Amino acid sequence: MDLVKLCSKLSKGALYLKDDYEDIVLKIVVIDNSTHCFIKRRGRKEIEVNSTDKDIFESKMYGKEISKEEYDKFQ
């Protein structure tokens, strides 16, 4: 997803993405004008990660958008 589209969607609320290559799901939210990124890997709990990390950036660019329900079900 390109950065303009990503920012536009974030202005409307949380954004959920799935990166099939890394086999992770991401939740991106804006809190107090700051972007926070959370990931879940199979078999692990959700953790907050640095949203500017190279691998996370790539997941944001190449991941496909999913619903909150799909994010919640990912295990």
Coordinates of C-alpha atoms in Angstrom, one line a residue:
M1 CA 0.0 0.0 0.0
D2 CA 1.5 3.4 -0.9
L3 CA 2.1 6.0 1.8
V4 CA -0.5 8.4 0.6
K5 CA -3.2 5.7 0.7
L6 CA -2.0 4.5 4.1
C7 CA -2.1 7.9 5.6
S8 CA -5.5 8.6 4.2
K9 CA -6.9 5.3 5.7
L10 CA -5.2 6.0 9.1
S11 CA -7.0 9.3 9.3
K12 CA -10.3 7.3 9.5
G13 CA -9.2 4.9 12.2
A14 CA -7.1 1.7 12.7
L15 CA -5.7 0.0 9.7
Y16 CA -5.2 -3.8 9.6
L17 CA -2.7 -5.5 7.2
K18 CA -1.5 -9.0 6.5
D19 CA 2.0 -9.8 5.2
D20 CA 1.9 -13.3 3.7
Y21 CA 5.6 -13.3 3.1
E22 CA 6.5 -12.7 6.8
D23 CA 3.3 -14.5 8.0
I24 CA 2.3 -11.6 10.3
V25 CA -0.6 -9.3 10.7
L26 CA -0.2 -5.6 11.6
K27 CA -2.5 -3.1 13.3
I28 CA -1.6 0.5 12.7
V29 CA -3.2 3.3 14.8
V30 CA -2.6 6.9 15.4
I31 CA -2.6 7.9 19.1
D32 CA -2.0 11.6 19.9
N33 CA -0.6 12.4 16.5
S34 CA 1.8 9.5 16.7
T35 CA 1.7 6.3 14.7
H36 CA 1.8 3.1 16.7
C37 CA 2.3 -0.3 15.0
F38 CA 1.4 -3.7 16.6
I39 CA 2.1 -7.1 15.1
K40 CA 1.0 -10.6 15.7
R41 CA 2.9 -13.7 14.6
R42 CA 1.4 -17.2 14.6
G43 CA 1.3 -18.6 18.1
R44 CA 2.4 -15.4 19.7
K45 CA 0.7 -12.4 21.4
E46 CA 0.4 -9.0 20.0
I47 CA 3.4 -6.7 20.6
E48 CA 4.1 -3.1 19.8
V49 CA 7.0 -2.6 17.4
N50 CA 8.9 0.4 16.0
S51 CA 6.8 1.6 13.0
T52 CA 10.0 2.9 11.3
D53 CA 11.8 -0.5 11.3
K54 CA 12.8 -1.6 7.8
D55 CA 11.0 -4.9 8.0
I56 CA 7.8 -3.3 9.4
F57 CA 8.0 -0.6 6.7
E58 CA 8.1 -3.3 4.0
S59 CA 5.2 -5.2 5.6
K60 CA 3.2 -2.0 5.4
M61 CA 4.1 -1.4 1.8
Y62 CA 3.4 -4.9 0.6
G63 CA 0.8 -6.2 3.0
K64 CA -2.8 -6.5 2.0
E65 CA -5.6 -4.8 3.9
I66 CA -7.7 -7.1 6.1
S67 CA -10.6 -6.6 8.5
K68 CA -10.4 -6.2 12.3
E69 CA -12.1 -9.6 12.6
E70 CA -9.4 -11.2 10.4
Y71 CA -6.7 -9.6 12.5
D72 CA -8.4 -10.8 15.8
K73 CA -8.7 -14.4 14.4
F74 CA -5.1 -14.6 13.3
Q75 CA -3.2 -17.2 15.4

